[in-house]
Tab-separated table of C-alpha atoms in Angstrom:
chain	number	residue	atom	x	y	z
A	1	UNK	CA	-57.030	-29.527	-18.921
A	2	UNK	CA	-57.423	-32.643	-17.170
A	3	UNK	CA	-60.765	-33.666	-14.902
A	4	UNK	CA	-62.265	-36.082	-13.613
A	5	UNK	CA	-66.150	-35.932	-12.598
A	6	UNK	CA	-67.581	-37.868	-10.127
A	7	UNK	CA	-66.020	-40.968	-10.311
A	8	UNK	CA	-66.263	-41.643	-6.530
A	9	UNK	CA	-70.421	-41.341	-7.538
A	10	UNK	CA	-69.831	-43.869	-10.381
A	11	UNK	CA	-71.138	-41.020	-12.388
A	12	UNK	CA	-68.792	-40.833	-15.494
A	13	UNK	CA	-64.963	-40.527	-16.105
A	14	UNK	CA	-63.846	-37.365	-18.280
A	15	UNK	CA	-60.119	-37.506	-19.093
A	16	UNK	CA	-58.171	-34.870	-21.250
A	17	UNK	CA	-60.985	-32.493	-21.395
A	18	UNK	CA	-63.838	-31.260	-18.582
A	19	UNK	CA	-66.256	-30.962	-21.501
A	20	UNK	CA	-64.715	-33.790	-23.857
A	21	UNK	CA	-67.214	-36.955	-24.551
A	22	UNK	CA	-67.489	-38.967	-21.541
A	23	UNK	CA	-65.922	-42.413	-21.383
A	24	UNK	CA	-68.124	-45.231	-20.231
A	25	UNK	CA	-68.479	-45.725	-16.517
A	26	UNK	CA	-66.228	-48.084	-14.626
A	27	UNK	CA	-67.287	-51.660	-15.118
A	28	UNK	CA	-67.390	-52.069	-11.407
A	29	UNK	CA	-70.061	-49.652	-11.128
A	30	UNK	CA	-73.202	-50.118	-11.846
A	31	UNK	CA	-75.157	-47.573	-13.230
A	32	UNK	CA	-78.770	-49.902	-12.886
A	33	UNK	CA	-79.307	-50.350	-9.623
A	34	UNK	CA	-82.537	-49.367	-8.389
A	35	UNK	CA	-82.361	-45.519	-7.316
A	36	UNK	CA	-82.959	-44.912	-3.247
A	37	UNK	CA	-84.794	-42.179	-3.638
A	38	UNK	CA	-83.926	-38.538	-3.398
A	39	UNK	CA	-80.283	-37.891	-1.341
A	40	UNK	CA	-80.065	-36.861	1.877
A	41	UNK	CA	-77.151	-34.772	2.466
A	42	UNK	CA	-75.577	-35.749	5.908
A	43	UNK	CA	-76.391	-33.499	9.419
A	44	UNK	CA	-74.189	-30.616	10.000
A	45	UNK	CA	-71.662	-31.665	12.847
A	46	UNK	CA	-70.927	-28.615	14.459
A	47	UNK	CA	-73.474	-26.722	17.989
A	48	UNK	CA	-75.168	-24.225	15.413
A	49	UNK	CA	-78.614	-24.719	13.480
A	50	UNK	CA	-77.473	-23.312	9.726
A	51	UNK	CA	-79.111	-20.726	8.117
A	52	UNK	CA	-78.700	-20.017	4.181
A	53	UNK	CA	-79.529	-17.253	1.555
A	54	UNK	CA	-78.501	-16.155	-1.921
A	55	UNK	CA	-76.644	-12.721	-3.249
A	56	UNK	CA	-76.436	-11.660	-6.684
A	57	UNK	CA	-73.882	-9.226	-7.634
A	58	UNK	CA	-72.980	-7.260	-10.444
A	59	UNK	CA	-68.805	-6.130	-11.477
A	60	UNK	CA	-69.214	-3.028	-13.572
A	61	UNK	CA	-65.866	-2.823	-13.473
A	62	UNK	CA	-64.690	-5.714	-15.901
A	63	UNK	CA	-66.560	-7.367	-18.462
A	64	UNK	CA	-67.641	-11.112	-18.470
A	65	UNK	CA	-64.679	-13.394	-19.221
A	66	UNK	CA	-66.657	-15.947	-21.332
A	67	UNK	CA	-69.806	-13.441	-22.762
A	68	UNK	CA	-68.045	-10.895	-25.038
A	69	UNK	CA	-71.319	-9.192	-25.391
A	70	UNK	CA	-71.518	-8.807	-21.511
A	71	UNK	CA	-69.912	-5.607	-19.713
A	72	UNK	CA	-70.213	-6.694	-16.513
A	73	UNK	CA	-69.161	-9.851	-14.309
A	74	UNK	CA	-72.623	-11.011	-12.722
A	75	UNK	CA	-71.915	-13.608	-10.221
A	76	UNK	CA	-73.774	-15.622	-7.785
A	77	UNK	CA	-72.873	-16.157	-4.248
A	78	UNK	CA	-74.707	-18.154	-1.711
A	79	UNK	CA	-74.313	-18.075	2.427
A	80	UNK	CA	-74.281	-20.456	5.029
A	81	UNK	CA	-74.185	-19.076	8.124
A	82	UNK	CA	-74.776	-19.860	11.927
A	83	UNK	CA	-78.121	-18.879	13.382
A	84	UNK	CA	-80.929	-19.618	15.913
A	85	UNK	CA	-83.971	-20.796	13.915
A	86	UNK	CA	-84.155	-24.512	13.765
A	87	UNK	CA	-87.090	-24.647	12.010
A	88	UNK	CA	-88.787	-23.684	8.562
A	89	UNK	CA	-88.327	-24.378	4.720
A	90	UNK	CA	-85.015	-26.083	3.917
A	91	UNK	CA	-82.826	-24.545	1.038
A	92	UNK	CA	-83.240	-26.138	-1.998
A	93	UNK	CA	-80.200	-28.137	-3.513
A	94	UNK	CA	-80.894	-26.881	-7.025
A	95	UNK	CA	-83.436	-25.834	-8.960
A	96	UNK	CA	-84.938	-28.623	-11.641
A	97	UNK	CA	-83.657	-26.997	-14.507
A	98	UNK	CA	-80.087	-26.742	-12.765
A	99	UNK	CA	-80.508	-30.583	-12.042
A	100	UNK	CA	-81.926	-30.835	-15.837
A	101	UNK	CA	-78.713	-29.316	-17.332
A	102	UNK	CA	-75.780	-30.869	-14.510
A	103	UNK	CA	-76.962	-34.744	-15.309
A	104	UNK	CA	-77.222	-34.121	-19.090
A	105	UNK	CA	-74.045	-32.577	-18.719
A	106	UNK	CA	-72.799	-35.411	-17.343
A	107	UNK	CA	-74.668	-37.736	-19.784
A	108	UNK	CA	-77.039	-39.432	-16.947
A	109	UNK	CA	-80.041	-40.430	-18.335
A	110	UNK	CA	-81.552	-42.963	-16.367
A	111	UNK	CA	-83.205	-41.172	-13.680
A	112	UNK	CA	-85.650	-38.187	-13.998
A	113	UNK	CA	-83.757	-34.801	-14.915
A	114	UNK	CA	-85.001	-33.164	-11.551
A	115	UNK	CA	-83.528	-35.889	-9.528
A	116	UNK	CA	-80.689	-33.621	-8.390
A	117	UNK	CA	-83.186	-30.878	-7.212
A	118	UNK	CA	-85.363	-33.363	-4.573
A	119	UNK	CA	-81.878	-33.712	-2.629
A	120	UNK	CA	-82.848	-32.751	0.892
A	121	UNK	CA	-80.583	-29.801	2.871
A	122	UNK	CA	-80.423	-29.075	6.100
A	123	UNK	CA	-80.120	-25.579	6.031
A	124	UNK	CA	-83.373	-23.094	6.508
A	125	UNK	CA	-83.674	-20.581	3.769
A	126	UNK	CA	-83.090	-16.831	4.629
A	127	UNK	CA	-82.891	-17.619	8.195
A	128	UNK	CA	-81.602	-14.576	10.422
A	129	UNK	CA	-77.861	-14.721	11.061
A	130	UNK	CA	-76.840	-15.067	14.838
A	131	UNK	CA	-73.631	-13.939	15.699
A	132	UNK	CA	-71.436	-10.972	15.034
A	133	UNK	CA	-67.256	-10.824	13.750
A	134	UNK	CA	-67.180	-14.490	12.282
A	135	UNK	CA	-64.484	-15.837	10.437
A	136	UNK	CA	-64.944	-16.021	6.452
A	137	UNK	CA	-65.028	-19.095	4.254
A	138	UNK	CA	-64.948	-18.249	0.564
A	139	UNK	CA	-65.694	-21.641	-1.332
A	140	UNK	CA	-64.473	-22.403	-5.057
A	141	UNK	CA	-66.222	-25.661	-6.911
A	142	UNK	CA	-64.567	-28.099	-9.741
A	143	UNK	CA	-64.844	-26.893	-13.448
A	144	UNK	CA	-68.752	-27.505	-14.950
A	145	UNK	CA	-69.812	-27.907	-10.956
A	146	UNK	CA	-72.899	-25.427	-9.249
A	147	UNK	CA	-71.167	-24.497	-6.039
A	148	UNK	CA	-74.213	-26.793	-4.930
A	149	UNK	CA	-71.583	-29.952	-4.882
A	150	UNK	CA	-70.520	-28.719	-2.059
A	151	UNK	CA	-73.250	-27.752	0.342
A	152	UNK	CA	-72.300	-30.973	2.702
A	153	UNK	CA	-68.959	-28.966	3.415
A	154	UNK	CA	-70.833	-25.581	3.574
A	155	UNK	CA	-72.875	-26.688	5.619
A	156	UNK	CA	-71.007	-28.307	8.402
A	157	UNK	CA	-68.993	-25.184	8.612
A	158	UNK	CA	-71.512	-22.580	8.900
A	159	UNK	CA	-72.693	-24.822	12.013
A	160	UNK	CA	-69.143	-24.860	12.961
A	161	UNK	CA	-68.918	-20.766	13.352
A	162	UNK	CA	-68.136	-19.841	10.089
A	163	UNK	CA	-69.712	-17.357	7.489
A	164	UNK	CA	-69.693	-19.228	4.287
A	165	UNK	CA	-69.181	-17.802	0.622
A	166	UNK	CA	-70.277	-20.512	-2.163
A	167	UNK	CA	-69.542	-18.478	-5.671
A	168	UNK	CA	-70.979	-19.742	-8.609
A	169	UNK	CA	-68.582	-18.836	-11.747
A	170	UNK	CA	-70.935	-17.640	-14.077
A	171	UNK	CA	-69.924	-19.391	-17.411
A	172	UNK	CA	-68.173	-22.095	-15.561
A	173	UNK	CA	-70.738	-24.517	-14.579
A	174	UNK	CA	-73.143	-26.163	-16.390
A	175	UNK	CA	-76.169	-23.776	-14.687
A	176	UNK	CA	-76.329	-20.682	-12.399
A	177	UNK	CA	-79.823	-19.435	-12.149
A	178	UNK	CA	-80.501	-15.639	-11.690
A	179	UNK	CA	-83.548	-14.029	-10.174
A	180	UNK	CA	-85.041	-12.766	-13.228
A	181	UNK	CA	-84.856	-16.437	-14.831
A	182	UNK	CA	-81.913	-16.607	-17.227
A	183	UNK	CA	-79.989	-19.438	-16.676
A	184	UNK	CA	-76.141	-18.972	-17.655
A	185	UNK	CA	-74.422	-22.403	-19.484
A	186	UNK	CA	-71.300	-23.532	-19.522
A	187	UNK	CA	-70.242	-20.971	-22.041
A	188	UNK	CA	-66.619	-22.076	-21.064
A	189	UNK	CA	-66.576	-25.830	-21.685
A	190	UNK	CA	-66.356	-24.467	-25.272
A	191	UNK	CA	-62.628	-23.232	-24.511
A	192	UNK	CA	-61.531	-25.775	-21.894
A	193	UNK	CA	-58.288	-26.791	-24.368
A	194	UNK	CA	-57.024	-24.250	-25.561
A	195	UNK	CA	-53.081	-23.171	-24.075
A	196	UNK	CA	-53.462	-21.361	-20.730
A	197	UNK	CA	-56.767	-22.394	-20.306
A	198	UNK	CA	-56.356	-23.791	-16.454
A	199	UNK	CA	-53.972	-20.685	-16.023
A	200	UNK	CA	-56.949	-17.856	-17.009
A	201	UNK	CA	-59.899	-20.124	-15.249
A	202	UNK	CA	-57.709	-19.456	-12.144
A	203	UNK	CA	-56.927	-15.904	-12.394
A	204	UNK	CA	-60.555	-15.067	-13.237
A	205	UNK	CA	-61.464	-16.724	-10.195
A	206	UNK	CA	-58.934	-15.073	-7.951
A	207	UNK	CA	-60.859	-11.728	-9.490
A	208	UNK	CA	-64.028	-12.987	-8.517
A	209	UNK	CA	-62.752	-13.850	-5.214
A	210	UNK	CA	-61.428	-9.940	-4.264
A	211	UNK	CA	-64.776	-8.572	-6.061
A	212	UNK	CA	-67.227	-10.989	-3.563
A	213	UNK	CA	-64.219	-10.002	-0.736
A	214	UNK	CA	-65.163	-6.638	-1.163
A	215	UNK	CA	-69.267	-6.790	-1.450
A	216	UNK	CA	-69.100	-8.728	1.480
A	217	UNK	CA	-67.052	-6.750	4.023
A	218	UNK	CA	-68.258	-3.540	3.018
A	219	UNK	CA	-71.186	-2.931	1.025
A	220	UNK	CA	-73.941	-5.672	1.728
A	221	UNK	CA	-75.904	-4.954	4.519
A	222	UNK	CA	-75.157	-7.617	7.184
A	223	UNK	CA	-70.967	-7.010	6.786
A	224	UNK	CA	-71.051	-7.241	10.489
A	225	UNK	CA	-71.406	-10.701	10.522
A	226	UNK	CA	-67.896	-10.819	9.430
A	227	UNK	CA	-64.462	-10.604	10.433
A	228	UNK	CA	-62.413	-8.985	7.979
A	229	UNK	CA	-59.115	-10.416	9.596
A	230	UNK	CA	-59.865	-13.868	9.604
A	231	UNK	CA	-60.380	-15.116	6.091
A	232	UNK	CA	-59.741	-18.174	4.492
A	233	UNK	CA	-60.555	-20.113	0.971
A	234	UNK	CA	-61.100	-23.532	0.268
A	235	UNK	CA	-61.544	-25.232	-3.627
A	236	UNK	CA	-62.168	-28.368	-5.011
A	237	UNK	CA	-60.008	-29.212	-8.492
A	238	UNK	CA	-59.822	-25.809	-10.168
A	239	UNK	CA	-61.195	-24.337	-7.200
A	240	UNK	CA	-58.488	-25.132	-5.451
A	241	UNK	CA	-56.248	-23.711	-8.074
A	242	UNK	CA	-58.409	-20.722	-7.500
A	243	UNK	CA	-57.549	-20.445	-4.043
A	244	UNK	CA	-53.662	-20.209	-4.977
A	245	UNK	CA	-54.223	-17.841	-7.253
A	246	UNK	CA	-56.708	-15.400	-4.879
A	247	UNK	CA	-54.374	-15.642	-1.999
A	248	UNK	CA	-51.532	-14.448	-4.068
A	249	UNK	CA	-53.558	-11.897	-5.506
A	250	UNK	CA	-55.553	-10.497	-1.868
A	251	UNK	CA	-53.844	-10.515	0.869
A	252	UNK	CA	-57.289	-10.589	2.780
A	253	UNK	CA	-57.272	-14.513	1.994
A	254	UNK	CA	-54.924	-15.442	5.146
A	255	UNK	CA	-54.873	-19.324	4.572
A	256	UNK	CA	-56.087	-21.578	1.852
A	257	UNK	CA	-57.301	-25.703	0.725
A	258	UNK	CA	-56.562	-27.375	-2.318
A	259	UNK	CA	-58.968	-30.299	-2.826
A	260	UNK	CA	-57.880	-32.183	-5.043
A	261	UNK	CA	-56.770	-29.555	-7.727
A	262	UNK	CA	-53.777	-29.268	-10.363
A	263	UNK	CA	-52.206	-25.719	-9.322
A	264	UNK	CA	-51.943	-23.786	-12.199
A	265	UNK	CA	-51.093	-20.452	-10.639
A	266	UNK	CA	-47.370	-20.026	-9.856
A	267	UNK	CA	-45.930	-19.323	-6.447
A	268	UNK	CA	-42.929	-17.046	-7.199
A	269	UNK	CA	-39.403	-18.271	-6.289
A	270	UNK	CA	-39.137	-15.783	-3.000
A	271	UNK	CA	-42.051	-18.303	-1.696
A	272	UNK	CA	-45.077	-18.335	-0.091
A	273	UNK	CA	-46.019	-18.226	3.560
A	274	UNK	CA	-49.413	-18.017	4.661
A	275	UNK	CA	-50.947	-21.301	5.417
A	276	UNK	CA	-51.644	-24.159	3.156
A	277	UNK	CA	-53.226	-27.017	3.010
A	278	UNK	CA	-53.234	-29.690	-0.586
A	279	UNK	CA	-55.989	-32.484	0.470
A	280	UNK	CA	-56.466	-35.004	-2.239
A	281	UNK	CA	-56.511	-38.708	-3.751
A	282	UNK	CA	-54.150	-40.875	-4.533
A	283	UNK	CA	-53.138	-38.885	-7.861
A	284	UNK	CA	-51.501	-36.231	-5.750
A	285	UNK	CA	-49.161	-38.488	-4.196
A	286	UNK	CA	-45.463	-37.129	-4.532
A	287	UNK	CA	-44.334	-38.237	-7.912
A	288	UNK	CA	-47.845	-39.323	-9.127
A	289	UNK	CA	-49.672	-38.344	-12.079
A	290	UNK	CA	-50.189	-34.538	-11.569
A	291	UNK	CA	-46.882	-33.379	-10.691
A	292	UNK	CA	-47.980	-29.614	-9.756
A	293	UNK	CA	-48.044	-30.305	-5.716
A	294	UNK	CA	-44.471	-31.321	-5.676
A	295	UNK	CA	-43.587	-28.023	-7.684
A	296	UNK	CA	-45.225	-25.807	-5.421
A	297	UNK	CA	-44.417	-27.839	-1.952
A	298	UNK	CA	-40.884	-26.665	-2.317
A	299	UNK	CA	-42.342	-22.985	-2.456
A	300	UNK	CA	-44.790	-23.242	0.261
A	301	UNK	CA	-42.498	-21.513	3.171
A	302	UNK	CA	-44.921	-21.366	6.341
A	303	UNK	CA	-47.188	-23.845	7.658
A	304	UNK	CA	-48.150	-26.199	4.973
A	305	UNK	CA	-49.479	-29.778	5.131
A	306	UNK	CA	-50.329	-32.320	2.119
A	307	UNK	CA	-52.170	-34.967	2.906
A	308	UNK	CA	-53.543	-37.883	0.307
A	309	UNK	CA	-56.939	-39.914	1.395
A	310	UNK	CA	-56.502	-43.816	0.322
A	311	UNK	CA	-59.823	-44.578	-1.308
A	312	UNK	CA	-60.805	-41.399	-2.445
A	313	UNK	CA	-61.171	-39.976	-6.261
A	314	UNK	CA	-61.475	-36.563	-7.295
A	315	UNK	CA	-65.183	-36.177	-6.465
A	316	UNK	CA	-64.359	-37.691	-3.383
A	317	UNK	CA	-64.436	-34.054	-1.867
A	318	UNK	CA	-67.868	-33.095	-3.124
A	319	UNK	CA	-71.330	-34.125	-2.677
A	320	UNK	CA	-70.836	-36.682	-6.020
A	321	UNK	CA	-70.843	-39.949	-3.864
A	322	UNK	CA	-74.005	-38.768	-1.804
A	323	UNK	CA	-75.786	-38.502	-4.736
A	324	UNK	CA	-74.848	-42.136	-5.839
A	325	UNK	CA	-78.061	-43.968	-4.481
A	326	UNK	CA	-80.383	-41.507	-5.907
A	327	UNK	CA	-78.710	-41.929	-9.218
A	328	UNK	CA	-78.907	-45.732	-9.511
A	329	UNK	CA	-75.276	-46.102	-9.219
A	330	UNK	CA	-73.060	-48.651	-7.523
A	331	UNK	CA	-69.453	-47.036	-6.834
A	332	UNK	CA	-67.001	-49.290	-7.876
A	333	UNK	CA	-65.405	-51.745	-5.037
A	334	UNK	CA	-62.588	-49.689	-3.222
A	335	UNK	CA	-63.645	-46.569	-3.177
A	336	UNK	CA	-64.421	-44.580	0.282
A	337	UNK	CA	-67.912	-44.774	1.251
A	338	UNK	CA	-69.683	-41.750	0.469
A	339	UNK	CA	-70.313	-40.989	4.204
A	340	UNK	CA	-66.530	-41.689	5.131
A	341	UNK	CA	-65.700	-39.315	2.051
A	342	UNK	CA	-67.624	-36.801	3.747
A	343	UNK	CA	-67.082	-37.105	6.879
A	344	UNK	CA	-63.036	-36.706	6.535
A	345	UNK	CA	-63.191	-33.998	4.533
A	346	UNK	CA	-65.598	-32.192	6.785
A	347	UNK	CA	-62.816	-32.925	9.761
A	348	UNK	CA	-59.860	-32.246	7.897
A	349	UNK	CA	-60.739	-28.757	6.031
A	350	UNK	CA	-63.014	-27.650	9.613
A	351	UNK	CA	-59.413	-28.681	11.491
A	352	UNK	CA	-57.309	-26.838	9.558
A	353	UNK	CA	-59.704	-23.200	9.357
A	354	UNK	CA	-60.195	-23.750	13.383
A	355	UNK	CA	-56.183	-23.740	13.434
A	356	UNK	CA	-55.588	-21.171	11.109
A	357	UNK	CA	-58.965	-18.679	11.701
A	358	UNK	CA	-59.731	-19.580	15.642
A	359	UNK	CA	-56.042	-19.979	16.679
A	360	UNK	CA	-57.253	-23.431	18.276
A	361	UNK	CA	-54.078	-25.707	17.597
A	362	UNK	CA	-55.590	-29.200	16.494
A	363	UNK	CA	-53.320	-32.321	16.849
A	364	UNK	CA	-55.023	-33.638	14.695
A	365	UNK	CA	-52.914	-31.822	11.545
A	366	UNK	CA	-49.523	-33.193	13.224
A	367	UNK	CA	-49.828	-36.757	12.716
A	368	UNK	CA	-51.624	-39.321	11.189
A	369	UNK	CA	-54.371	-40.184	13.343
A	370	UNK	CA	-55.566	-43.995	14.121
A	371	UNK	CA	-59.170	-42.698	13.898
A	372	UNK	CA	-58.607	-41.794	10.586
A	373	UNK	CA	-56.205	-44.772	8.693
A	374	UNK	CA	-57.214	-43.292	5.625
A	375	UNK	CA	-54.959	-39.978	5.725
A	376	UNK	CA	-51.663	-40.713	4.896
A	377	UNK	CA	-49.222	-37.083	5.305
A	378	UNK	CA	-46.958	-36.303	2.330
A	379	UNK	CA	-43.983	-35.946	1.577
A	380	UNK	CA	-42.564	-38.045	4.002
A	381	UNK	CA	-45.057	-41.238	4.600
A	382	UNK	CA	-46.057	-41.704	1.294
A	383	UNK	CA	-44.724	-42.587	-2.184
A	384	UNK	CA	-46.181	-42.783	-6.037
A	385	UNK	CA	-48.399	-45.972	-5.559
């Protein structure tokens, strides 16, 4: 399995294997500048003040993937949602111990191991929902990632309309915290090359997907807030993989986002038609390096739309390059600014769930847009670089 961490964040470069050594960073980063101080994640952009809280949930009905010893999935899933409160604590990023375990997972040692934890949110913590029959988000992160990485997205989309489901795959990431204090590892990053790995990471996560699907619109106690109808999924790398392989498994899942991911679950022949969306850097360009988009193009039958970002990387998606300045890091020359990362990613994923959930037709999604020079649509403007 191939992956690349952070790059855009000048963190490190992983090839061949998530949880391989890390090579050295990029010489044209530089990984001793003088940290900024903590990150600031960047203001939600849609009318609502955002709201979080966290659910933990238990699957009697299958046992762990990665624990043998463990009869039951236990996953964590956390909400961003619209509401009225403006003010009061904002939601931690992560815990210190999370922070602790993601940067020695990533082999950063020269800033304190909480530094990840004193990033400041903008969401308040277990703020009262407002609102009633909202469309559903269900959000996938990259392998080894907290669904943290992505609270810039989360966030602008909760204050967008949108219910918001972050799951953390237990296992998967290098630290998902439970209430009583255990704090699962990355059991997987033990497995990460053996055949059919990328295949079963995938179809677990589709699993976990229907399982949170079905807490959410029917057993936890503020279901109302959502709209069963209109559901969508968006992932980053094998996320995004994940969201292939949930909406052919769950129906629920009307329309989907790749960010960024190799596909490893297989459309059948007959096709695919609900709506889909590959968003990703300059490896995903037909032809290019990861040839899995141009297999599954051909089987995408309904609305579809691939579009590559010139500039970005594969943490180009995620909070990585946001984190940059409180890392000490310099992103190498070329790369999209963190903000500009952000920000079209923000537009591009919120354009295409209004669209898809809202039924508001965005022009945006036709054409390449002069506002954004950096979005180049595939197949037909854009070639292996």
């Amino acid at each position: 399995m191939r992956q690349i961490l952070a790059v855009a964040a000048g963190l490190v470069v992983l090839a061949a294997s998530a949880c391989s050594a890390p090579a050295p960073p990029r010489s044209a980063a530089n990984p001793s500048a003088t940290p900024t101080g903590p990150a600031t994640l960047p203001a939600p952009t849609g009318a609502h003040p955002v709201g979080t809280t966290a659910l933990y949930l238990k699957d009697a009905s299958r046992p762990d993937p990665w624990d043998l010893d463990v009869d039951a999935r236990e996953l964590k899933v956390t909400l961003w949602y619209p509401t009225k409160q403006r003010d009061g604590q904002r939601a931690p990023y992560m815990t210190p111990k999370e922070s602790e375990l993601t940067l020695k997972g990533l082999r950063i040692a020269s800033v304190p191991f909480d530094t990840l934890s004193k990033t400041r949110t903008n969401a308040v913590k277990d703020a009262d929902p407002a609102g009633r029959k909202l469309p559903l988000v269900v959000v996938s992160p990259g392998f080894t990632k907290p669904m943290s990485t992505l609270t810039s997205l989360a966030e602008d989309l909760a204050s967008r309309g949108y219910v918001v489901a972050g799951i953390d795959h237990t296992y998967e990431s290098y630290a998902t915290t439970f209430p009583d204090g255990r704090v699962a590892e990355c059991l997987a990053c033990d497995s990460d090359t053996d055949p059919g790995f990328g295949t079963g990471v995938a179809q677990g996560r589709a699993a976990d997907v229907s399982f949170v699907l079905d807490q959410l619109t029917s057993t936890w106690d503020r279901s109302s807030l959502i709209d069963r109808t209109r559901i969508a999924m968006v992932g980053q790398s094998i996320g995004g993989a994940g969201a292939v392989a949930a909406m052919l498994k769950d129906s629920r899942v009307r329309a989907g986002v790749d960010m960024d991911g190799t596909t490893y679950a297989r459309i059948p022949k007959s096709g695919f038609s609900r709506p889909f969306m590959f968003l990703g850097s300059q490896e995903h360009v037909p032809g290019g390096r990861d040839n899995s988009w141009d297999r599954d193009w051909k089987l995408l039958t309904g609305w579809k739309r691939w579009l590559v970002l010139s500039g970005a990387e594969h943490q180009s998606f995620t909070d990585g390059p946001l984190m940059a300045g409180a890392l000490g890091i310099t992103p190498p020359s070329g790369v999209l600014p963190a903000a500009r990362s952000a920000e079209l990613t923000r537009t591009y994923v919120a354009a295409f769930l209004d669209q898809h959930l809202k039924s508001q037709r965005q022009p945006l999604l036709d054409k390449p847009s002069s506002r954004y020079p950096e979005v180049t649509f595939c197949p037909a403007t854009c070639g292996k670089s």
